Amino acid sequence: MRGDEDPGVEDGDGFGDGAGDGFGDGDRSGDGDGFGDGDGDGLGDGFGDGDGDGLGDGLGDGAGDEVCEGMLGALLRVGPPASLEDLPELVTEHAGRAGLAHPMLYVADLQQQFLLPLPGQRDETGAPLDRIPIDTTIPGLAFRTLEPVQARTAVAAGEPAEPFTGEGPRRLWAPLHSGTERLGVIGVIVPHADGDVLTRLTRLAGLVTLLVQSKRAFSDGYAQLVRTRPMALSAEVLWNLMPGATFANDRVVVTAALEPAYEVGGDAFDFALNGDVLRLSIFDAMGHDTSAGLTATIAVGCWRKHRREGADVVAAGEAVDDAIARQFGTTRFATGVLADLDTRTGRLVWANRGHPPPVVLCRGQLVATLDAAFGAPMGLDLGLPTEPGRYHLEPGDRLLLYTDGVIEAQDPQGELFGLERFIDFVIKREADGVSAPETMRRLINTILDHQRGWLQDDATVLLVEWRPPSSS
């Protein structure tokens, strides 16, 4: 079973079923080690059933399916009309009846550096929950790998965790994710961890994810929760314009990252699926002010309008060029790449409007730099023709689109992060079995570290992994 060598609030072991959805970390153990039988736990909350077997409530006694269905059914009845702030209490009530005690619900902050508790929660000692670092803790391990992890239960908030002996109660952490997006984690205390317990926890986590997702778009409380500092106006506009950072189906994984999250000026990304065709774009508008944000907003809005009307990437790029020029009179511009990927065949068509060329990685090496079809930036109204570029991806290929803020990031000594370091980082994470979304999270943190936490320019990366079924 997996352990985590990082220091943190709790130590623990992971377990997985070996099934992948494109997001797992690639180092699943799935070894099925024993967890103890939970006898004599003395916790209450439905763990003891009075007959001396220490199981109770169907944990391993054949009634697990009924208990799990009852828990999920009750939450489905009361969860949708409830507010986001009411959700922790409802989860505590209904999860406890299924033997999952003291639930703790956390969501990731905007930069995915911390796990932040939903409001009003307290630990089993009554202390308010605090934020948890993602990179150095057991709950963070569940978030990073998208696998359940077991941990020693803490005596009190802030105190070292008790040793985990493999018997008796323990806290289980499971990721909150929808299969396309990592939202946070849920932690519960259980007397033991067998297959029934894991099934209940993972199904509960799935339902909680959907409930949180259904409420956040209408909740300023959620937006306030996931922010760790005030946001600039241009960033407020762009974050509400762009899609979620991750999408996946059985053929493709798309994930993006953007920094500085709270001060982003003119970078933006966009993607959407139209049948079998993935339509994606990345833009870098001139400047780092509100006007840059407006330029990027026009670019994304115009791209969406024309692609939804059936325009190809060249025509859409020309429309963006015209829209920015009409608004600013050729005093503002944006570079960008607009692309269509046929997810059945791997056929890629793109138009580059003055932007750094995309690159293609495969099996640990750079296999192509897409430096054809280079046109003028959008907004200058130069009237120069743009020819589309074409390329065929192979199964497993990773396509990288990025802005110049990634490779031009400088440390205090003036050393550039550079294209070679950028590509090498992504290749190494792939070799380590790290998922595409987790690779982007670690990449952005590495770029921030390179510049000591403060970027001189926006840095945006859009990664597309084509992984068609073997039958296609």
mmCIF file with all atom_site columns, N, CA and C in Angstrom, residues 34 90 99 165 171 191 215 325 330 392 414 466:
data_model
loop_
_atom_site.group_PDB
_atom_site.id
_atom_site.type_symbol
_atom_site.label_atom_id
_atom_site.label_alt_id
_atom_site.label_comp_id
_atom_site.label_asym_id
_atom_site.label_entity_id
_atom_site.label_seq_id
_atom_site.pdbx_PDB_ins_code
_atom_site.Cartn_x
_atom_site.Cartn_y
_atom_site.Cartn_z
_atom_site.occupancy
_atom_site.B_iso_or_equiv
_atom_site.pdbx_formal_charge
_atom_site.auth_seq_id
_atom_site.auth_comp_id
_atom_site.auth_asym_id
_atom_site.auth_atom_id
_atom_site.pdbx_PDB_model_num
ATOM 1  N N  . GLY A 1 34  ? -4.725  -5.877 4.726   1.00 0.00 ? 34  GLY A N  1
ATOM 2  C CA . GLY A 1 34  ? -5.783  -5.882 5.734   1.00 0.00 ? 34  GLY A CA 1
ATOM 3  C C  . GLY A 1 34  ? -5.814  -4.595 6.518   1.00 0.00 ? 34  GLY A C  1
ATOM 4  N N  . LEU A 1 90  ? -25.664 18.261 6.610   1.00 0.00 ? 90  LEU A N  1
ATOM 5  C CA . LEU A 1 90  ? -26.456 17.195 5.996   1.00 0.00 ? 90  LEU A CA 1
ATOM 6  C C  . LEU A 1 90  ? -25.608 15.957 5.737   1.00 0.00 ? 90  LEU A C  1
ATOM 7  N N  . GLY A 1 99  ? -22.239 4.601  8.980   1.00 0.00 ? 99  GLY A N  1
ATOM 8  C CA . GLY A 1 99  ? -20.965 4.214  9.592   1.00 0.00 ? 99  GLY A CA 1
ATOM 9  C C  . GLY A 1 99  ? -19.787 5.050  9.176   1.00 0.00 ? 99  GLY A C  1
ATOM 10 N N  . THR A 1 165 ? -1.798  1.513  13.572  1.00 0.00 ? 165 THR A N  1
ATOM 11 C CA . THR A 1 165 ? -1.333  0.147  13.802  1.00 0.00 ? 165 THR A CA 1
ATOM 12 C C  . THR A 1 165 ? -1.955  -0.862 12.856  1.00 0.00 ? 165 THR A C  1
ATOM 13 N N  . ARG A 1 171 ? -8.948  7.395  9.908   1.00 0.00 ? 171 ARG A N  1
ATOM 14 C CA . ARG A 1 171 ? -9.622  8.333  9.012   1.00 0.00 ? 171 ARG A CA 1
ATOM 15 C C  . ARG A 1 171 ? -9.292  7.962  7.566   1.00 0.00 ? 171 ARG A C  1
ATOM 16 N N  . PRO A 1 191 ? -14.354 2.354  11.635  1.00 0.00 ? 191 PRO A N  1
ATOM 17 C CA . PRO A 1 191 ? -13.696 1.382  12.514  1.00 0.00 ? 191 PRO A CA 1
ATOM 18 C C  . PRO A 1 191 ? -12.730 0.472  11.774  1.00 0.00 ? 191 PRO A C  1
ATOM 19 N N  . LYS A 1 215 ? -24.091 23.913 -6.767  1.00 0.00 ? 215 LYS A N  1
ATOM 20 C CA . LYS A 1 215 ? -24.341 25.103 -5.949  1.00 0.00 ? 215 LYS A CA 1
ATOM 21 C C  . LYS A 1 215 ? -23.329 26.225 -6.156  1.00 0.00 ? 215 LYS A C  1
ATOM 22 N N  . ALA A 1 325 ? -9.687  45.022 -33.756 1.00 0.00 ? 325 ALA A N  1
ATOM 23 C CA . ALA A 1 325 ? -9.346  46.248 -34.481 1.00 0.00 ? 325 ALA A CA 1
ATOM 24 C C  . ALA A 1 325 ? -10.493 47.254 -34.428 1.00 0.00 ? 325 ALA A C  1
ATOM 25 N N  . THR A 1 330 ? -6.658  49.325 -33.905 1.00 0.00 ? 330 THR A N  1
ATOM 26 C CA . THR A 1 330 ? -5.316  48.757 -34.142 1.00 0.00 ? 330 THR A CA 1
ATOM 27 C C  . THR A 1 330 ? -4.291  49.198 -33.098 1.00 0.00 ? 330 THR A C  1
ATOM 28 N N  . HIS A 1 392 ? -1.236  14.951 -37.668 1.00 0.00 ? 392 HIS A N  1
ATOM 29 C CA . HIS A 1 392 ? -1.968  13.800 -37.146 1.00 0.00 ? 392 HIS A CA 1
ATOM 30 C C  . HIS A 1 392 ? -1.323  13.339 -35.837 1.00 0.00 ? 392 HIS A C  1
ATOM 31 N N  . GLY A 1 414 ? 18.044  36.313 -13.477 1.00 0.00 ? 414 GLY A N  1
ATOM 32 C CA . GLY A 1 414 ? 17.782  36.547 -14.887 1.00 0.00 ? 414 GLY A CA 1
ATOM 33 C C  . GLY A 1 414 ? 17.739  35.296 -15.743 1.00 0.00 ? 414 GLY A C  1
ATOM 34 N N  . TRP A 1 466 ? -4.428  12.937 -26.259 1.00 0.00 ? 466 TRP A N  1
ATOM 35 C CA . TRP A 1 466 ? -5.316  12.139 -27.100 1.00 0.00 ? 466 TRP A CA 1
ATOM 36 C C  . TRP A 1 466 ? -5.099  10.674 -26.792 1.00 0.00 ? 466 TRP A C  1
#
